[in-house]
Amino acid sequence: MRKKIVAGNRKMNTTLEEGIQLAGSIEQMLSHSKFSNVVVIIAPPFTHLTGVSKILKTGYVELGAQNCGYESKGAYTGEVSAPMLKSAGVKYVIIGHSERRTYFRETDEELNMKAKLVLDNGMKPIFCCGESLAERNQGNHFDVVKRQIDEGIFNLSKEEFRNIVIAYEPVWAIGTGVNATPEQAQEMHIYIRGLIAERHNNVIAQTTSILYGGSCKPSNAQELFRKPDVDGGLIGGASLNAMDFIGIINAAAMIES
Ligand code: PEP
Protein backbone atom coordinates (compact mmCIF):
# COMPACT_ATOMS: atom_id res chain seq x y z
CA MET A 1 0.00 0.00 0.00
CA ARG A 2 2.85 2.40 0.81
CA LYS A 3 5.75 2.71 -1.61
CA LYS A 4 9.18 2.80 -0.03
CA ILE A 5 10.88 6.21 -0.11
CA VAL A 6 14.62 6.83 -0.03
CA ALA A 7 15.52 10.50 0.38
CA GLY A 8 19.07 11.87 0.35
CA ASN A 9 19.75 14.87 2.57
CA ARG A 10 23.03 16.28 1.34
CA LYS A 11 23.16 18.96 4.03
CA MET A 12 25.87 21.62 3.49
CA ASN A 13 28.12 19.45 1.33
CA THR A 14 29.58 19.52 -2.18
CA THR A 15 30.32 22.32 -4.61
CA LEU A 16 27.82 22.98 -7.38
CA GLU A 17 29.88 20.95 -9.84
CA GLU A 18 30.25 18.02 -7.44
CA GLY A 19 26.57 18.14 -6.51
CA ILE A 20 25.42 18.02 -10.11
CA GLN A 21 27.85 15.24 -10.93
CA LEU A 22 26.62 13.18 -7.99
CA ALA A 23 22.98 13.63 -8.98
CA GLY A 24 23.85 12.70 -12.58
CA SER A 25 25.62 9.50 -11.46
CA ILE A 26 22.66 8.48 -9.32
CA GLU A 27 20.16 9.11 -12.07
CA GLN A 28 22.30 7.22 -14.57
CA MET A 29 22.67 4.20 -12.28
CA LEU A 30 18.95 4.21 -11.57
CA SER A 31 18.06 4.36 -15.25
CA HIS A 32 19.55 0.87 -15.57
CA SER A 33 17.40 -0.55 -12.78
CA LYS A 34 14.02 1.13 -13.34
CA PHE A 35 12.56 0.63 -9.87
CA SER A 36 8.86 1.25 -9.78
CA ASN A 37 8.38 0.45 -6.11
CA VAL A 38 10.72 3.08 -4.63
CA VAL A 39 10.41 6.87 -4.67
CA VAL A 40 13.91 8.36 -4.76
CA ILE A 41 14.44 11.96 -3.63
CA ILE A 42 17.60 14.06 -3.63
CA ALA A 43 17.69 17.16 -1.43
CA PRO A 44 20.79 19.16 -2.40
CA PRO A 45 21.73 22.61 -1.07
CA PHE A 46 19.57 25.51 -2.36
CA THR A 47 22.19 26.77 -4.82
CA HIS A 48 22.22 23.38 -6.56
CA LEU A 49 18.48 23.04 -7.04
CA THR A 50 18.09 24.50 -10.51
CA GLY A 51 21.24 22.78 -11.80
CA VAL A 52 20.19 19.41 -10.39
CA SER A 53 16.63 19.93 -11.61
CA LYS A 54 17.90 20.34 -15.19
CA ILE A 55 19.69 17.01 -15.17
CA LEU A 56 16.90 15.00 -13.51
CA LYS A 57 15.16 14.25 -16.77
CA THR A 58 14.16 10.62 -16.55
CA GLY A 59 11.65 10.98 -13.70
CA TYR A 60 13.39 8.35 -11.52
CA VAL A 61 14.52 10.96 -9.04
CA GLU A 62 12.42 13.69 -7.41
CA LEU A 63 13.89 16.98 -6.28
CA GLY A 64 13.81 17.89 -2.60
CA ALA A 65 14.95 20.89 -0.54
CA GLN A 66 16.36 20.89 2.98
CA ASN A 67 14.39 23.78 4.46
CA CYS A 68 12.25 26.80 3.60
CA GLY A 69 11.29 30.11 5.18
CA TYR A 70 8.22 30.40 7.41
CA GLU A 71 6.84 33.32 5.40
CA SER A 72 6.17 33.21 1.68
CA LYS A 73 7.93 36.48 0.76
CA GLY A 74 9.23 39.78 2.01
CA ALA A 75 12.04 41.25 4.07
CA TYR A 76 13.66 38.05 5.37
CA THR A 77 17.25 38.41 4.23
CA GLY A 78 18.90 35.10 3.47
CA GLU A 79 15.72 33.03 3.48
CA VAL A 80 14.35 30.94 0.61
CA SER A 81 10.57 30.67 0.37
CA ALA A 82 8.25 27.78 -0.47
CA PRO A 83 7.03 29.47 -3.71
CA MET A 84 10.67 29.89 -4.78
CA LEU A 85 11.31 26.19 -4.20
CA LYS A 86 8.17 25.26 -6.08
CA SER A 87 9.28 27.36 -9.05
CA ALA A 88 12.66 25.56 -9.02
CA GLY A 89 10.97 22.19 -9.50
CA VAL A 90 11.05 21.01 -5.87
CA LYS A 91 8.51 18.36 -4.88
CA TYR A 92 9.51 17.59 -1.25
CA VAL A 93 10.84 19.86 1.51
CA ILE A 94 12.56 18.59 4.67
CA ILE A 95 11.09 20.43 7.65
CA GLY A 96 12.35 20.35 11.23
CA HIS A 97 15.57 18.39 10.81
CA SER A 98 17.24 18.12 14.22
CA GLU A 99 20.13 20.25 13.00
CA ARG A 100 17.64 23.06 12.18
CA ARG A 101 15.93 22.62 15.54
CA THR A 102 19.24 22.65 17.45
CA TYR A 103 21.63 24.99 15.62
CA PHE A 104 19.04 27.43 14.27
CA ARG A 105 16.62 27.13 17.21
CA GLU A 106 13.62 26.49 15.00
CA THR A 107 10.49 26.21 17.12
CA ASP A 108 7.52 23.88 16.74
CA GLU A 109 5.42 26.94 15.84
CA GLU A 110 7.77 27.97 13.02
CA LEU A 111 7.94 24.40 11.74
CA ASN A 112 4.18 24.30 11.64
CA MET A 113 4.13 27.50 9.56
CA LYS A 114 6.72 26.00 7.20
CA ALA A 115 4.83 22.73 6.78
CA LYS A 116 1.67 24.66 5.95
CA LEU A 117 3.44 26.81 3.37
CA VAL A 118 5.01 23.76 1.72
CA LEU A 119 1.55 22.18 1.40
CA ASP A 120 -0.08 25.42 0.23
CA ASN A 121 2.47 25.50 -2.57
CA GLY A 122 1.71 21.98 -3.75
CA MET A 123 4.80 20.28 -2.34
CA LYS A 124 5.17 17.60 0.35
CA PRO A 125 6.85 18.22 3.70
CA ILE A 126 9.18 15.54 5.03
CA PHE A 127 8.57 16.36 8.67
CA CYS A 128 11.39 15.26 10.98
CA CYS A 129 11.04 14.29 14.61
CA GLY A 130 13.20 12.43 17.09
CA GLU A 131 14.57 12.45 20.60
CA SER A 132 18.05 13.20 21.95
CA LEU A 133 20.10 10.56 23.75
CA ALA A 134 19.33 12.15 27.15
CA GLU A 135 15.60 12.09 26.36
CA ARG A 136 15.78 8.41 25.42
CA ASN A 137 17.83 7.55 28.49
CA GLN A 138 15.20 9.26 30.63
CA GLY A 139 12.50 7.22 28.92
CA ASN A 140 10.92 10.36 27.40
CA HIS A 141 11.35 9.47 23.72
CA PHE A 142 7.68 8.77 23.03
CA ASP A 143 6.57 12.00 24.75
CA VAL A 144 9.13 14.09 22.86
CA VAL A 145 8.12 12.71 19.47
CA LYS A 146 4.43 13.10 20.34
CA ARG A 147 4.95 16.77 21.23
CA GLN A 148 6.92 17.47 18.04
CA ILE A 149 4.23 15.89 15.89
CA ASP A 150 1.33 17.40 17.84
CA GLU A 151 2.67 20.91 17.57
CA GLY A 152 4.29 20.60 14.17
CA ILE A 153 1.64 18.96 12.01
CA PHE A 154 -1.46 17.87 13.92
CA ASN A 155 -3.41 21.04 13.24
CA LEU A 156 -3.37 20.16 9.51
CA SER A 157 -6.61 18.95 7.97
CA LYS A 158 -7.12 15.35 6.84
CA GLU A 159 -6.74 16.51 3.25
CA GLU A 160 -3.44 18.25 4.01
CA PHE A 161 -2.17 15.34 6.07
CA ARG A 162 -2.41 13.03 3.07
CA ASN A 163 0.62 14.85 1.64
CA ILE A 164 2.78 14.61 4.74
CA VAL A 165 5.80 12.33 4.97
CA ILE A 166 7.23 11.80 8.47
CA ALA A 167 10.88 11.01 9.19
CA TYR A 168 11.71 9.57 12.60
CA GLU A 169 15.33 10.49 13.22
CA PRO A 170 16.65 9.83 16.71
CA VAL A 171 19.22 12.59 17.23
CA TRP A 172 21.68 10.13 18.79
CA ALA A 173 21.74 8.16 15.53
CA ILE A 174 22.28 11.06 13.12
CA GLY A 175 25.81 11.07 11.75
CA THR A 176 27.11 8.96 14.65
CA GLY A 177 27.43 5.58 12.95
CA VAL A 178 25.09 4.17 15.62
CA ASN A 179 21.73 3.42 14.03
CA ALA A 180 18.56 2.65 15.94
CA THR A 181 17.94 -1.07 15.96
CA PRO A 182 15.18 -2.20 13.58
CA GLU A 183 13.11 -2.98 16.71
CA GLN A 184 13.60 0.52 18.16
CA ALA A 185 12.65 2.06 14.81
CA GLN A 186 9.59 -0.17 14.40
CA GLU A 187 8.43 0.54 17.96
CA MET A 188 8.51 4.30 17.37
CA HIS A 189 7.02 4.09 13.87
CA ILE A 190 4.04 2.07 15.04
CA TYR A 191 3.59 4.52 17.92
CA ILE A 192 3.56 7.44 15.44
CA ARG A 193 1.09 5.59 13.22
CA GLY A 194 -1.14 5.12 16.26
CA LEU A 195 -1.03 8.85 16.97
CA ILE A 196 -2.12 9.58 13.40
CA ALA A 197 -5.00 7.09 13.68
CA GLU A 198 -6.17 8.82 16.89
CA ARG A 199 -5.85 12.29 15.38
CA HIS A 200 -7.35 11.48 11.97
CA ASN A 201 -8.31 7.91 11.16
CA ASN A 202 -6.85 4.51 10.41
CA VAL A 203 -6.89 4.98 6.64
CA ILE A 204 -4.71 8.08 6.88
CA ALA A 205 -2.49 6.36 9.44
CA GLN A 206 -2.00 3.39 7.09
CA THR A 207 -1.23 5.54 4.06
CA THR A 208 1.22 7.95 5.73
CA SER A 209 4.85 7.16 4.90
CA ILE A 210 7.12 7.11 7.95
CA LEU A 211 10.84 7.07 7.14
CA TYR A 212 13.70 6.18 9.43
CA GLY A 213 16.83 8.35 9.53
CA GLY A 214 20.09 7.99 11.41
CA SER A 215 23.28 6.26 10.22
CA CYS A 216 21.40 4.26 7.62
CA LYS A 217 23.77 2.58 5.15
CA PRO A 218 23.70 -0.24 2.60
CA SER A 219 24.68 -2.77 5.28
CA ASN A 220 21.78 -2.01 7.64
CA ALA A 221 19.12 -0.61 5.30
CA GLN A 222 17.43 -3.88 4.48
CA GLU A 223 16.89 -5.01 8.06
CA LEU A 224 15.51 -1.57 8.95
CA PHE A 225 13.26 -1.36 5.87
CA ARG A 226 11.95 -4.88 6.44
CA LYS A 227 10.07 -3.73 9.52
CA PRO A 228 6.43 -3.32 8.56
CA ASP A 229 6.09 0.32 9.65
CA VAL A 230 9.45 1.54 8.31
CA ASP A 231 8.67 2.93 4.87
CA GLY A 232 12.20 3.78 3.80
CA GLY A 233 14.88 6.17 4.91
CA LEU A 234 16.10 9.74 5.13
CA ILE A 235 19.78 9.37 4.39
CA GLY A 236 22.51 11.87 5.31
CA GLY A 237 26.13 10.79 5.00
CA ALA A 238 25.51 7.79 2.75
CA SER A 239 23.70 10.01 0.20
CA LEU A 240 27.02 11.70 -0.61
CA ASN A 241 28.36 8.57 -2.24
CA ALA A 242 26.49 7.36 -5.32
CA MET A 243 27.27 3.68 -4.73
CA ASP A 244 26.17 3.78 -1.10
CA PHE A 245 22.98 5.66 -1.95
CA ILE A 246 22.18 3.20 -4.71
CA GLY A 247 22.89 0.35 -2.29
CA ILE A 248 20.23 1.73 0.05
CA ILE A 249 17.76 2.19 -2.81
CA ASN A 250 18.43 -1.41 -3.85
CA ALA A 251 17.72 -2.55 -0.30
CA ALA A 252 14.37 -0.76 -0.41
CA ALA A 253 13.56 -2.14 -3.86
CA MET A 254 14.07 -5.71 -2.70
CA ILE A 255 11.27 -5.42 -0.18
CA GLU A 256 7.75 -5.82 -1.49
CA SER A 257 5.54 -2.96 -0.32
C1 PEP B 1 20.14 13.04 8.45
O1 PEP B 1 20.85 14.00 8.71
O2 PEP B 1 18.96 13.21 8.09
C2 PEP B 1 20.71 11.72 8.60
C3 PEP B 1 19.91 10.69 8.71
O3 PEP B 1 22.09 11.66 8.64
P1 PEP B 1 22.99 10.32 8.64
O4 PEP B 1 22.39 9.37 7.66
O5 PEP B 1 24.35 10.81 8.25
O6 PEP B 1 22.93 9.79 10.03
CSV table of C-alpha atoms and ligand atoms in Angstrom, one decimal:
chain,number,residue,atom,x,y,z
A,1,MET,CA,0.0,0.0,0.0
A,2,ARG,CA,2.8,2.4,0.8
A,3,LYS,CA,5.8,2.7,-1.6
A,4,LYS,CA,9.2,2.8,0.0
A,5,ILE,CA,10.9,6.2,-0.1
A,6,VAL,CA,14.6,6.8,0.0
A,7,ALA,CA,15.5,10.5,0.4
A,8,GLY,CA,19.1,11.9,0.4
A,9,ASN,CA,19.7,14.9,2.6
A,10,ARG,CA,23.0,16.3,1.3
A,11,LYS,CA,23.2,19.0,4.0
A,12,MET,CA,25.9,21.6,3.5
A,13,ASN,CA,28.1,19.5,1.3
A,14,THR,CA,29.6,19.5,-2.2
A,15,THR,CA,30.3,22.3,-4.6
A,16,LEU,CA,27.8,23.0,-7.4
A,17,GLU,CA,29.9,20.9,-9.8
A,18,GLU,CA,30.3,18.0,-7.4
A,19,GLY,CA,26.6,18.1,-6.5
A,20,ILE,CA,25.4,18.0,-10.1
A,21,GLN,CA,27.9,15.2,-10.9
A,22,LEU,CA,26.6,13.2,-8.0
A,23,ALA,CA,23.0,13.6,-9.0
A,24,GLY,CA,23.9,12.7,-12.6
A,25,SER,CA,25.6,9.5,-11.5
A,26,ILE,CA,22.7,8.5,-9.3
A,27,GLU,CA,20.2,9.1,-12.1
A,28,GLN,CA,22.3,7.2,-14.6
A,29,MET,CA,22.7,4.2,-12.3
A,30,LEU,CA,18.9,4.2,-11.6
A,31,SER,CA,18.1,4.4,-15.2
A,32,HIS,CA,19.6,0.9,-15.6
A,33,SER,CA,17.4,-0.5,-12.8
A,34,LYS,CA,14.0,1.1,-13.3
A,35,PHE,CA,12.6,0.6,-9.9
A,36,SER,CA,8.9,1.3,-9.8
A,37,ASN,CA,8.4,0.4,-6.1
A,38,VAL,CA,10.7,3.1,-4.6
A,39,VAL,CA,10.4,6.9,-4.7
A,40,VAL,CA,13.9,8.4,-4.8
A,41,ILE,CA,14.4,12.0,-3.6
A,42,ILE,CA,17.6,14.1,-3.6
A,43,ALA,CA,17.7,17.2,-1.4
A,44,PRO,CA,20.8,19.2,-2.4
A,45,PRO,CA,21.7,22.6,-1.1
A,46,PHE,CA,19.6,25.5,-2.4
A,47,THR,CA,22.2,26.8,-4.8
A,48,HIS,CA,22.2,23.4,-6.6
A,49,LEU,CA,18.5,23.0,-7.0
A,50,THR,CA,18.1,24.5,-10.5
A,51,GLY,CA,21.2,22.8,-11.8
A,52,VAL,CA,20.2,19.4,-10.4
A,53,SER,CA,16.6,19.9,-11.6
A,54,LYS,CA,17.9,20.3,-15.2
A,55,ILE,CA,19.7,17.0,-15.2
A,56,LEU,CA,16.9,15.0,-13.5
A,57,LYS,CA,15.2,14.2,-16.8
A,58,THR,CA,14.2,10.6,-16.6
A,59,GLY,CA,11.7,11.0,-13.7
A,60,TYR,CA,13.4,8.3,-11.5
A,61,VAL,CA,14.5,11.0,-9.0
A,62,GLU,CA,12.4,13.7,-7.4
A,63,LEU,CA,13.9,17.0,-6.3
A,64,GLY,CA,13.8,17.9,-2.6
A,65,ALA,CA,14.9,20.9,-0.5
A,66,GLN,CA,16.4,20.9,3.0
A,67,ASN,CA,14.4,23.8,4.5
A,68,CYS,CA,12.3,26.8,3.6
A,69,GLY,CA,11.3,30.1,5.2
A,70,TYR,CA,8.2,30.4,7.4
A,71,GLU,CA,6.8,33.3,5.4
A,72,SER,CA,6.2,33.2,1.7
A,73,LYS,CA,7.9,36.5,0.8
A,74,GLY,CA,9.2,39.8,2.0
A,75,ALA,CA,12.0,41.3,4.1
A,76,TYR,CA,13.7,38.1,5.4
A,77,THR,CA,17.2,38.4,4.2
A,78,GLY,CA,18.9,35.1,3.5
A,79,GLU,CA,15.7,33.0,3.5
A,80,VAL,CA,14.3,30.9,0.6
A,81,SER,CA,10.6,30.7,0.4
A,82,ALA,CA,8.3,27.8,-0.5
A,83,PRO,CA,7.0,29.5,-3.7
A,84,MET,CA,10.7,29.9,-4.8
A,85,LEU,CA,11.3,26.2,-4.2
A,86,LYS,CA,8.2,25.3,-6.1
A,87,SER,CA,9.3,27.4,-9.0
A,88,ALA,CA,12.7,25.6,-9.0
A,89,GLY,CA,11.0,22.2,-9.5
A,90,VAL,CA,11.1,21.0,-5.9
A,91,LYS,CA,8.5,18.4,-4.9
A,92,TYR,CA,9.5,17.6,-1.2
A,93,VAL,CA,10.8,19.9,1.5
A,94,ILE,CA,12.6,18.6,4.7
A,95,ILE,CA,11.1,20.4,7.6
A,96,GLY,CA,12.3,20.3,11.2
A,97,HIS,CA,15.6,18.4,10.8
A,98,SER,CA,17.2,18.1,14.2
A,99,GLU,CA,20.1,20.2,13.0
A,100,ARG,CA,17.6,23.1,12.2
A,101,ARG,CA,15.9,22.6,15.5
A,102,THR,CA,19.2,22.7,17.5
A,103,TYR,CA,21.6,25.0,15.6
A,104,PHE,CA,19.0,27.4,14.3
A,105,ARG,CA,16.6,27.1,17.2
A,106,GLU,CA,13.6,26.5,15.0
A,107,THR,CA,10.5,26.2,17.1
A,108,ASP,CA,7.5,23.9,16.7
A,109,GLU,CA,5.4,26.9,15.8
A,110,GLU,CA,7.8,28.0,13.0
A,111,LEU,CA,7.9,24.4,11.7
A,112,ASN,CA,4.2,24.3,11.6
A,113,MET,CA,4.1,27.5,9.6
A,114,LYS,CA,6.7,26.0,7.2
A,115,ALA,CA,4.8,22.7,6.8
A,116,LYS,CA,1.7,24.7,6.0
A,117,LEU,CA,3.4,26.8,3.4
A,118,VAL,CA,5.0,23.8,1.7
A,119,LEU,CA,1.5,22.2,1.4
A,120,ASP,CA,-0.1,25.4,0.2
A,121,ASN,CA,2.5,25.5,-2.6
A,122,GLY,CA,1.7,22.0,-3.7
A,123,MET,CA,4.8,20.3,-2.3
A,124,LYS,CA,5.2,17.6,0.4
A,125,PRO,CA,6.8,18.2,3.7
A,126,ILE,CA,9.2,15.5,5.0
A,127,PHE,CA,8.6,16.4,8.7
A,128,CYS,CA,11.4,15.3,11.0
A,129,CYS,CA,11.0,14.3,14.6
A,130,GLY,CA,13.2,12.4,17.1
A,131,GLU,CA,14.6,12.5,20.6
A,132,SER,CA,18.1,13.2,21.9
A,133,LEU,CA,20.1,10.6,23.8
A,134,ALA,CA,19.3,12.2,27.1
A,135,GLU,CA,15.6,12.1,26.4
A,136,ARG,CA,15.8,8.4,25.4
A,137,ASN,CA,17.8,7.6,28.5
A,138,GLN,CA,15.2,9.3,30.6
A,139,GLY,CA,12.5,7.2,28.9
A,140,ASN,CA,10.9,10.4,27.4
A,141,HIS,CA,11.3,9.5,23.7
A,142,PHE,CA,7.7,8.8,23.0
A,143,ASP,CA,6.6,12.0,24.7
A,144,VAL,CA,9.1,14.1,22.9
A,145,VAL,CA,8.1,12.7,19.5
A,146,LYS,CA,4.4,13.1,20.3
A,147,ARG,CA,5.0,16.8,21.2
A,148,GLN,CA,6.9,17.5,18.0
A,149,ILE,CA,4.2,15.9,15.9
A,150,ASP,CA,1.3,17.4,17.8
A,151,GLU,CA,2.7,20.9,17.6
A,152,GLY,CA,4.3,20.6,14.2
A,153,ILE,CA,1.6,19.0,12.0
A,154,PHE,CA,-1.5,17.9,13.9
A,155,ASN,CA,-3.4,21.0,13.2
A,156,LEU,CA,-3.4,20.2,9.5
A,157,SER,CA,-6.6,19.0,8.0
A,158,LYS,CA,-7.1,15.4,6.8
A,159,GLU,CA,-6.7,16.5,3.3
A,160,GLU,CA,-3.4,18.2,4.0
A,161,PHE,CA,-2.2,15.3,6.1
A,162,ARG,CA,-2.4,13.0,3.1
A,163,ASN,CA,0.6,14.9,1.6
A,164,ILE,CA,2.8,14.6,4.7
A,165,VAL,CA,5.8,12.3,5.0
A,166,ILE,CA,7.2,11.8,8.5
A,167,ALA,CA,10.9,11.0,9.2
A,168,TYR,CA,11.7,9.6,12.6
A,169,GLU,CA,15.3,10.5,13.2
A,170,PRO,CA,16.6,9.8,16.7
A,171,VAL,CA,19.2,12.6,17.2
A,172,TRP,CA,21.7,10.1,18.8
A,173,ALA,CA,21.7,8.2,15.5
A,174,ILE,CA,22.3,11.1,13.1
A,175,GLY,CA,25.8,11.1,11.7
A,176,THR,CA,27.1,9.0,14.6
A,177,GLY,CA,27.4,5.6,13.0
A,178,VAL,CA,25.1,4.2,15.6
A,179,ASN,CA,21.7,3.4,14.0
A,180,ALA,CA,18.6,2.6,15.9
A,181,THR,CA,17.9,-1.1,16.0
A,182,PRO,CA,15.2,-2.2,13.6
A,183,GLU,CA,13.1,-3.0,16.7
A,184,GLN,CA,13.6,0.5,18.2
A,185,ALA,CA,12.7,2.1,14.8
A,186,GLN,CA,9.6,-0.2,14.4
A,187,GLU,CA,8.4,0.5,18.0
A,188,MET,CA,8.5,4.3,17.4
A,189,HIS,CA,7.0,4.1,13.9
A,190,ILE,CA,4.0,2.1,15.0
A,191,TYR,CA,3.6,4.5,17.9
A,192,ILE,CA,3.6,7.4,15.4
A,193,ARG,CA,1.1,5.6,13.2
A,194,GLY,CA,-1.1,5.1,16.3
A,195,LEU,CA,-1.0,8.8,17.0
A,196,ILE,CA,-2.1,9.6,13.4
A,197,ALA,CA,-5.0,7.1,13.7
A,198,GLU,CA,-6.2,8.8,16.9
A,199,ARG,CA,-5.8,12.3,15.4
A,200,HIS,CA,-7.4,11.5,12.0
A,201,ASN,CA,-8.3,7.9,11.2
A,202,ASN,CA,-6.8,4.5,10.4
A,203,VAL,CA,-6.9,5.0,6.6
A,204,ILE,CA,-4.7,8.1,6.9
A,205,ALA,CA,-2.5,6.4,9.4
A,206,GLN,CA,-2.0,3.4,7.1
A,207,THR,CA,-1.2,5.5,4.1
A,208,THR,CA,1.2,8.0,5.7
A,209,SER,CA,4.8,7.2,4.9
A,210,ILE,CA,7.1,7.1,8.0
A,211,LEU,CA,10.8,7.1,7.1
A,212,TYR,CA,13.7,6.2,9.4
A,213,GLY,CA,16.8,8.4,9.5
A,214,GLY,CA,20.1,8.0,11.4
A,215,SER,CA,23.3,6.3,10.2
A,216,CYS,CA,21.4,4.3,7.6
A,217,LYS,CA,23.8,2.6,5.2
A,218,PRO,CA,23.7,-0.2,2.6
A,219,SER,CA,24.7,-2.8,5.3
A,220,ASN,CA,21.8,-2.0,7.6
A,221,ALA,CA,19.1,-0.6,5.3
A,222,GLN,CA,17.4,-3.9,4.5
A,223,GLU,CA,16.9,-5.0,8.1
A,224,LEU,CA,15.5,-1.6,9.0
A,225,PHE,CA,13.3,-1.4,5.9
A,226,ARG,CA,11.9,-4.9,6.4
A,227,LYS,CA,10.1,-3.7,9.5
A,228,PRO,CA,6.4,-3.3,8.6
A,229,ASP,CA,6.1,0.3,9.6
A,230,VAL,CA,9.4,1.5,8.3
A,231,ASP,CA,8.7,2.9,4.9
A,232,GLY,CA,12.2,3.8,3.8
A,233,GLY,CA,14.9,6.2,4.9
A,234,LEU,CA,16.1,9.7,5.1
A,235,ILE,CA,19.8,9.4,4.4
A,236,GLY,CA,22.5,11.9,5.3
A,237,GLY,CA,26.1,10.8,5.0
A,238,ALA,CA,25.5,7.8,2.7
A,239,SER,CA,23.7,10.0,0.2
A,240,LEU,CA,27.0,11.7,-0.6
A,241,ASN,CA,28.4,8.6,-2.2
A,242,ALA,CA,26.5,7.4,-5.3
A,243,MET,CA,27.3,3.7,-4.7
A,244,ASP,CA,26.2,3.8,-1.1
A,245,PHE,CA,23.0,5.7,-1.9
A,246,ILE,CA,22.2,3.2,-4.7
A,247,GLY,CA,22.9,0.3,-2.3
A,248,ILE,CA,20.2,1.7,0.1
A,249,ILE,CA,17.8,2.2,-2.8
A,250,ASN,CA,18.4,-1.4,-3.9
A,251,ALA,CA,17.7,-2.5,-0.3
A,252,ALA,CA,14.4,-0.8,-0.4
A,253,ALA,CA,13.6,-2.1,-3.9
A,254,MET,CA,14.1,-5.7,-2.7
A,255,ILE,CA,11.3,-5.4,-0.2
A,256,GLU,CA,7.8,-5.8,-1.5
A,257,SER,CA,5.5,-3.0,-0.3
B,1,PEP,C1,20.1,13.0,8.5
B,1,PEP,O1,20.8,14.0,8.7
B,1,PEP,O2,19.0,13.2,8.1
B,1,PEP,C2,20.7,11.7,8.6
B,1,PEP,C3,19.9,10.7,8.7
B,1,PEP,O3,22.1,11.7,8.6
B,1,PEP,P1,23.0,10.3,8.6
B,1,PEP,O4,22.4,9.4,7.7
B,1,PEP,O5,24.3,10.8,8.3
B,1,PEP,O6,22.9,9.8,10.0
